Short mmCIF file of C-alpha atoms in Angstrom, two decimals:
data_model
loop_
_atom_site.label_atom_id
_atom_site.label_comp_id
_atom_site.label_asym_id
_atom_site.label_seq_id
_atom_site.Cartn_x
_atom_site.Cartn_y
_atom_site.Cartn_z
CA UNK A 1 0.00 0.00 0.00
CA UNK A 2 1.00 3.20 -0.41
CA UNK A 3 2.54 5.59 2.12
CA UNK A 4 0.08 9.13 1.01
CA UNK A 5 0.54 10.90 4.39
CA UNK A 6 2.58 13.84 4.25
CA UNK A 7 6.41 12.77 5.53
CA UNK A 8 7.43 16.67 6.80
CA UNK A 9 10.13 15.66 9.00
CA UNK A 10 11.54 13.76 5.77
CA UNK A 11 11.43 16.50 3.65
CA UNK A 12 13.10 18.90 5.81
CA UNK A 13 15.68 16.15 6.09
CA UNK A 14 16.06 15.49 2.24
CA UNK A 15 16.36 19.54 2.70
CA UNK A 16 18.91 19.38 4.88
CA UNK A 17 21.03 16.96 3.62
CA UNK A 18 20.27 18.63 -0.47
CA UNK A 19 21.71 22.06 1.40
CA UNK A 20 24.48 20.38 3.10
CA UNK A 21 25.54 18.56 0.13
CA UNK A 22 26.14 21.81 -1.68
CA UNK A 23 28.07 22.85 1.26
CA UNK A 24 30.97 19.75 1.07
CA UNK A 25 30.63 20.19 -2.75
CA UNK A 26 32.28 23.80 -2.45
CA UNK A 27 34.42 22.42 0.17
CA UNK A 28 36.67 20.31 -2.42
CA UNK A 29 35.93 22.54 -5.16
CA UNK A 30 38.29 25.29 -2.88
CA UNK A 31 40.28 22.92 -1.77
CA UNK A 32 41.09 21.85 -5.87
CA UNK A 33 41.40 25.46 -6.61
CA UNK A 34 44.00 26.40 -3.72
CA UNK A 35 41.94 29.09 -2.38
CA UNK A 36 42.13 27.85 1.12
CA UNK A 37 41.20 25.46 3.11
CA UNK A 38 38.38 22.51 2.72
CA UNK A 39 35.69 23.97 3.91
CA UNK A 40 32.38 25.44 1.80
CA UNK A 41 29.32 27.17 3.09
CA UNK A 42 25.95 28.30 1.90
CA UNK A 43 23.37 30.59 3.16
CA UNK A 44 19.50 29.09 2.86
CA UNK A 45 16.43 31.66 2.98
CA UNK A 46 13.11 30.00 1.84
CA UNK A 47 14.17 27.16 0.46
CA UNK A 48 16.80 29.19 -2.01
CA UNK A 49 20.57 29.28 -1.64
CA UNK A 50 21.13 33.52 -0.86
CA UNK A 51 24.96 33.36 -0.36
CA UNK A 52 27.45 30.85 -0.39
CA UNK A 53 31.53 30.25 -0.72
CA UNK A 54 34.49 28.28 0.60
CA UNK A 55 37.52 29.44 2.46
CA UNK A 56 39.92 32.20 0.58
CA UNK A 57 42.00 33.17 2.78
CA UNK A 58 45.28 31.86 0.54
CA UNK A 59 43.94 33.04 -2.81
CA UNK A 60 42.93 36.54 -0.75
CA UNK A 61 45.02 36.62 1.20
CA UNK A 62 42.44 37.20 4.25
CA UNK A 63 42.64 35.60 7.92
CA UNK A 64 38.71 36.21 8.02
CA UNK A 65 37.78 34.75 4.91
CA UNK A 66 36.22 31.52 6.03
CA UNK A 67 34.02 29.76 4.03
CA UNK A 68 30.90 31.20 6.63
CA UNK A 69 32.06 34.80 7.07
CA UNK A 70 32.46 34.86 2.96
CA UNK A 71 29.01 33.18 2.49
CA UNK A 72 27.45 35.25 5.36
CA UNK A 73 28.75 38.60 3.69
CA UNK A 74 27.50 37.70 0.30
CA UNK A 75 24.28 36.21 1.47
CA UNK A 76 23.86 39.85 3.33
CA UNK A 77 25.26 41.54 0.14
CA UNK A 78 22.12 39.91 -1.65
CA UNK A 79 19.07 40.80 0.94
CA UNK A 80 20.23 43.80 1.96
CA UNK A 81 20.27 43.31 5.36
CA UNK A 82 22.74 42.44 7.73
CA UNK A 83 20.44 40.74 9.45
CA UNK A 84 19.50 37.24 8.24
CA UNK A 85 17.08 35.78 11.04
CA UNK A 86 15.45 34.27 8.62
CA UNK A 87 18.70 32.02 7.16
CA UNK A 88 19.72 28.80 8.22
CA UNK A 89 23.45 27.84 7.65
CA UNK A 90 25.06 24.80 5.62
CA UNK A 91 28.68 24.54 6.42
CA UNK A 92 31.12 21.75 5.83
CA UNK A 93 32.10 21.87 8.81
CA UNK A 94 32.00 22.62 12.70
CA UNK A 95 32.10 26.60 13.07
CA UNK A 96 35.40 28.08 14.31
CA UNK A 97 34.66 30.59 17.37
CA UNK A 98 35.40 33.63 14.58
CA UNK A 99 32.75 31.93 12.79
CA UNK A 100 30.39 31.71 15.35
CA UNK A 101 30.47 35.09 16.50
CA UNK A 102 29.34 35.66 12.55
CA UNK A 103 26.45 33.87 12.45
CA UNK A 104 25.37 35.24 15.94
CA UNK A 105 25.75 38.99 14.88
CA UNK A 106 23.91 37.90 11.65
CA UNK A 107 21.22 36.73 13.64
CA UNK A 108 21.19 33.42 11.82
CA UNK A 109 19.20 31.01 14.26
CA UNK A 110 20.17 27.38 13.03
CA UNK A 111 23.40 25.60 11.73
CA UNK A 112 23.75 22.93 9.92
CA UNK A 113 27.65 20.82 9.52
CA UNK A 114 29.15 17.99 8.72
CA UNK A 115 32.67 17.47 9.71
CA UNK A 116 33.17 18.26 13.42
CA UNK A 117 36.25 20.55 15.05
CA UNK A 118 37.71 17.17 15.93
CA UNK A 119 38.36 16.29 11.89
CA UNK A 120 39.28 20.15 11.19
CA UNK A 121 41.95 19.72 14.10
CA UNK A 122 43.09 15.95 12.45
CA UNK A 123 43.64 17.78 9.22
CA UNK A 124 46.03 20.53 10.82
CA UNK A 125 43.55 23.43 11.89
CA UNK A 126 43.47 24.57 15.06
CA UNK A 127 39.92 25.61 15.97
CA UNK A 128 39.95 23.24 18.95
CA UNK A 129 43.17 25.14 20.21
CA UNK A 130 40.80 28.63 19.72
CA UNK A 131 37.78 26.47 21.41
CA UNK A 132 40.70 25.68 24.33
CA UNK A 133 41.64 29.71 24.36
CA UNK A 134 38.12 30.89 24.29
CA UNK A 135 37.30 28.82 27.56
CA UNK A 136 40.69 30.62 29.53
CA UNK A 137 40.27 33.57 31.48
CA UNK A 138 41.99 36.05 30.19
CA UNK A 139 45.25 36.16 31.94
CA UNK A 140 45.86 32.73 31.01
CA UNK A 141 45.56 32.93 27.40
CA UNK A 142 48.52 33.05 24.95
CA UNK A 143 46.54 36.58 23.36
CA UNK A 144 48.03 39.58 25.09
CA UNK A 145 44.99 41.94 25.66
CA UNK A 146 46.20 45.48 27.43
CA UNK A 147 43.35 47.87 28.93
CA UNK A 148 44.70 51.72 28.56
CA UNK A 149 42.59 55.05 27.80
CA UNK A 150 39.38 53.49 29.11
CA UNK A 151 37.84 57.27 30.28
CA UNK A 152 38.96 58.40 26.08
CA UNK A 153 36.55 55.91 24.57
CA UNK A 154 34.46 54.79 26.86
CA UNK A 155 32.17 58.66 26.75
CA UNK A 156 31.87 57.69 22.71
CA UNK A 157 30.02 54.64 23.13
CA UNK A 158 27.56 56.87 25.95
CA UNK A 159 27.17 59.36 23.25
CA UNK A 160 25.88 56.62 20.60
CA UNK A 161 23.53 54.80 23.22
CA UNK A 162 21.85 58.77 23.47
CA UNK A 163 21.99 59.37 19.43
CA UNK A 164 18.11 59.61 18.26
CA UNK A 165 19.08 58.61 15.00
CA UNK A 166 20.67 55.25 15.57
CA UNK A 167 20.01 51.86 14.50
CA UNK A 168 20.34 49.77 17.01
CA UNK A 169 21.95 46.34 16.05
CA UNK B 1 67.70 68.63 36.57
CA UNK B 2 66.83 67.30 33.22
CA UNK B 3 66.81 63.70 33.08
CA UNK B 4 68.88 61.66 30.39
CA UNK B 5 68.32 58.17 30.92
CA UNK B 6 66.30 56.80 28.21
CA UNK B 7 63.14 55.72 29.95
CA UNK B 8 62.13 53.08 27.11
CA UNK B 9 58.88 51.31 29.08
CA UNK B 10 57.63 55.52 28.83
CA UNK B 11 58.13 55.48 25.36
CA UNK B 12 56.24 52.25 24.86
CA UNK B 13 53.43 53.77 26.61
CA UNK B 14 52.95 57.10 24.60
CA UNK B 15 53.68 54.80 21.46
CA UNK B 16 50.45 52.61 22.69
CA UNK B 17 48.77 56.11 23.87
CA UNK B 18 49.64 57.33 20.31
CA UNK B 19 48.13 54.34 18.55
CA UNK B 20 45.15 53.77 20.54
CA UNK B 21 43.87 57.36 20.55
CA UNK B 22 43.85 56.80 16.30
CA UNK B 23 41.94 54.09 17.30
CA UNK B 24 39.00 55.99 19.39
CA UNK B 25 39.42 58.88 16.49
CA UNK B 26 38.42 56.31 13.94
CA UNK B 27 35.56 55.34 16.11
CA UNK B 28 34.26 58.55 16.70
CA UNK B 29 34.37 59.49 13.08
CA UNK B 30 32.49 56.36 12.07
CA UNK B 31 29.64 57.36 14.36
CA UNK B 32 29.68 60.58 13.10
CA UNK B 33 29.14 58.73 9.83
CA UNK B 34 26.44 56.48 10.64
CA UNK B 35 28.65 54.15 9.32
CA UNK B 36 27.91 51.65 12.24
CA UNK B 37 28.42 51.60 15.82
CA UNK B 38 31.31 53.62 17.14
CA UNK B 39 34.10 51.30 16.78
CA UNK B 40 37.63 52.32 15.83
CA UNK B 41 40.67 50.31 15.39
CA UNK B 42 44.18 50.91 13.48
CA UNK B 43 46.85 47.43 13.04
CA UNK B 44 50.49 48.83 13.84
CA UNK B 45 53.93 46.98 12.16
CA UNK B 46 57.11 48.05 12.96
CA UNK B 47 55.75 52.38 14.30
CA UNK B 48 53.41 52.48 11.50
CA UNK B 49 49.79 51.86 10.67
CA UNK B 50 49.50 49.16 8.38
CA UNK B 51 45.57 48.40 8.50
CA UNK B 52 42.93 50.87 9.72
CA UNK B 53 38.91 51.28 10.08
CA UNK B 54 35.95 51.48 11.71
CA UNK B 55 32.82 49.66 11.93
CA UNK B 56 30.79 49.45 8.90
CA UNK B 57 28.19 47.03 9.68
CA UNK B 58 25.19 49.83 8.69
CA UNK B 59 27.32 51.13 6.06
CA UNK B 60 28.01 48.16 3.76
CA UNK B 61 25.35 46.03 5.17
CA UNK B 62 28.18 43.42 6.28
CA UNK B 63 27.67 41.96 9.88
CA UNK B 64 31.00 41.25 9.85
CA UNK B 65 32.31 44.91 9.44
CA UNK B 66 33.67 45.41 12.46
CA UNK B 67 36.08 47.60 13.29
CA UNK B 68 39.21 44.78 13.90
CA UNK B 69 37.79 42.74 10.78
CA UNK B 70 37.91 46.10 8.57
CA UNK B 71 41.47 46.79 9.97
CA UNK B 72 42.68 43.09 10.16
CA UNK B 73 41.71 42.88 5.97
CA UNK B 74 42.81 46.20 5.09
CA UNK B 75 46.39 44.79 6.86
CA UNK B 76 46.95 41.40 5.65
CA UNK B 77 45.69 43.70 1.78
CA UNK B 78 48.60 45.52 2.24
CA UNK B 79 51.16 43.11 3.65
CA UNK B 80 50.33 40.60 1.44
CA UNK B 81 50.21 37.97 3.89
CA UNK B 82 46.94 36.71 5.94
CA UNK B 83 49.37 36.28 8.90
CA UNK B 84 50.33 39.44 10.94
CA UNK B 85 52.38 37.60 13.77
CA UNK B 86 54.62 41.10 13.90
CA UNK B 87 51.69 43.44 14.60
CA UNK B 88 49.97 44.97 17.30
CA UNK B 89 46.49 45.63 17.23
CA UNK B 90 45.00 48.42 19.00
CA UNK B 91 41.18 48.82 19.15
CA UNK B 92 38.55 51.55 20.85
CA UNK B 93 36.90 48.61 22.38
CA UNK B 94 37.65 45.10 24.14
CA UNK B 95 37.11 42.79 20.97
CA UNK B 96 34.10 40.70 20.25
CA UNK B 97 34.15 36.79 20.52
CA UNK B 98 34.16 37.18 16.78
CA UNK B 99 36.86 39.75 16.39
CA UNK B 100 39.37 37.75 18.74
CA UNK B 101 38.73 34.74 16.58
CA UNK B 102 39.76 37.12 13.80
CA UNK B 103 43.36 38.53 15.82
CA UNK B 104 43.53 34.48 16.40
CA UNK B 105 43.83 33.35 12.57
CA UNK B 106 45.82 36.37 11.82
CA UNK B 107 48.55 35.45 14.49
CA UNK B 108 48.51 39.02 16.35
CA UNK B 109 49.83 38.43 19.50
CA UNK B 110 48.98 41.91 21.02
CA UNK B 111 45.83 43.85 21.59
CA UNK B 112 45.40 47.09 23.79
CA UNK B 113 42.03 48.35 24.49
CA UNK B 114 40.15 51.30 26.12
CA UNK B 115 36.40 50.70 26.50
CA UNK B 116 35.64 47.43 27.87
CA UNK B 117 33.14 44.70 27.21
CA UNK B 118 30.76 46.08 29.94
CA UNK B 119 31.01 49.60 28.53
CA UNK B 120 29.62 48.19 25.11
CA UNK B 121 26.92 46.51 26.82
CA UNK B 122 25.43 49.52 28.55
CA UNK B 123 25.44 51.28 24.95
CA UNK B 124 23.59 48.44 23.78
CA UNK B 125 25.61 46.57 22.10
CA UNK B 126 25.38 42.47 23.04
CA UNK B 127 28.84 41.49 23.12
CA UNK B 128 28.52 40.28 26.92
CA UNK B 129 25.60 38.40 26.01
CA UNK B 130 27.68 36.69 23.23
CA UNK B 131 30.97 35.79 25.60
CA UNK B 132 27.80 34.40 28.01
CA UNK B 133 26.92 31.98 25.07
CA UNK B 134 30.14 30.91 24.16
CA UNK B 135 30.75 29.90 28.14
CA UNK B 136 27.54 27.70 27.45
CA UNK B 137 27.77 23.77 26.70
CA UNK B 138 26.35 23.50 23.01
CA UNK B 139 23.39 22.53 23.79
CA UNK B 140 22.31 25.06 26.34
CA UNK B 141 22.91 27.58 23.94
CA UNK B 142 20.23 29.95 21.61
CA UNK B 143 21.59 29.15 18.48
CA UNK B 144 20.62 25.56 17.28
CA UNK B 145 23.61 23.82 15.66
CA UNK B 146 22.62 20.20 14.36
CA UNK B 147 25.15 17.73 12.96
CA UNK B 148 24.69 15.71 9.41
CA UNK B 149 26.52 13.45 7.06
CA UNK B 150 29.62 13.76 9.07
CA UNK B 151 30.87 10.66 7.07
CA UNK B 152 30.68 12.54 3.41
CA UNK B 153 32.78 15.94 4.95
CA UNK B 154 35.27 14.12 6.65
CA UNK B 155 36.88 12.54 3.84
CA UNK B 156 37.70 15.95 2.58
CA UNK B 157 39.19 17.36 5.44
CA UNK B 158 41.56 14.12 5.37
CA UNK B 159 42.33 14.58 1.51
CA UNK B 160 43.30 18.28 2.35
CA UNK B 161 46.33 16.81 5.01
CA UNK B 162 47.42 14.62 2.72
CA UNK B 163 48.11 17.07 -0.20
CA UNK B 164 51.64 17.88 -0.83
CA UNK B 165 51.20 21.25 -1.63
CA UNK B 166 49.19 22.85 0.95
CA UNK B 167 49.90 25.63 2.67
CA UNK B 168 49.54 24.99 6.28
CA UNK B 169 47.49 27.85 8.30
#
């Protein structure tokens, strides 16, 4: 007999995994083109790819250009919006902490990877050192970070929080 | 009597002083702007400025525009190299989860500061709220991150050590 109900939890699977797929696929194509590392990305609003891209930084020569932070800007380059809380995000891969901080300030609710931090780290990237840094307090990372001039800046960001014309973000 | 002794950890300080109040200039100006939030930060090699901005999240619709991002790009642009391991990076504000990820992959070892984290948050900004989530276990936290297909990604990642000619990063 025929299976007619409705399978929703399949479809968004199929969805996933059709999204996801496109993700890896961009991962080797960057890797074959020496852009950067294996890693690809794409942005997903209603059901349409928005933004997507793997890792430049070699051929750009740019520490931020992850495969997420180049998808996310394109993806916002495309709405018009740097907010994209209606996205969900295909990656290759587990976010990097840099990475994750993207998505959050892009307001992008759900992630979807493949590869975890543990394969990025067997393949020579350190995320899971950054993961290891990022849970340190401060005086016990290998980072430097040196307070000075607090009472210079610090009346700046009071005079934005009383601006009329701001956008908040 | 006029002093003579070369007081060098003096001159380091109005060097940092120096540097850091480009830093809070930039952010001002970028308010002024409305180019984003007031954010300011200049990326210093060897006494001179070698990357400089301030955010532009608003401007160029980029939630990634930070200030550090702006300045990290615009320094590893004109270096030539994604890795700035001979910098220092000084900034109008205590850096972002994101934005330390960033000083991470570009291998700057120094950051000096003025406003801190807590400043930012009484302006509005969420950055406290973000180091909150990343001190969260995965799965306590707001953003939903969901694994798939691990075993088509990780292949790919593996490929990537084993190539000759990669550049390690």
């Amino acid at each position: 007999m025929r299976r007619v109900m409705h399978d929703e939890q399949s479809d968004a699977t199929r969805s996933d995994a059709h999204f996801l797929r496109a993700a890896i696929r961009l991962s080797e194509q960057g890797m074959q083109k020496g852009a950067g590392g294996p890693f690809g990305c794409v942005v997903v609003r209603n059901g349409a790819i928005v933004g997507q891209g793997h890792n430049e930084v070699l051929a750009s020569n740019d520490p931020t250009a992850h495969a997420e932070v180049v998808a996310i800007r394109r993806a916002s380059a495309a709405c018009g919006d740097f907010r994209l809380a209606d996205c969900t995000l295909y990656t290759s891969c587990e976010p990097c902490p840099m990475c994750l901080g993207a998505i959050h300030w892009a307001r992008i609710p759900r992630v979807v990877y493949a590869a975890t931090r543990a394969d990025a780290a067997a393949a020579g990237f350190d995320d899971d050192l950054l993961y290891r840094e990022f849970a340190l307090p401060l005086e016990r990372r290998s980072l430097r970070l040196e307070p000075l001039l607090r009472a210079e800046a610090a009346p700046i960001l009071r005079a934005w929080s009383q601006l009329p014309q701001r956008v908040p973000y």
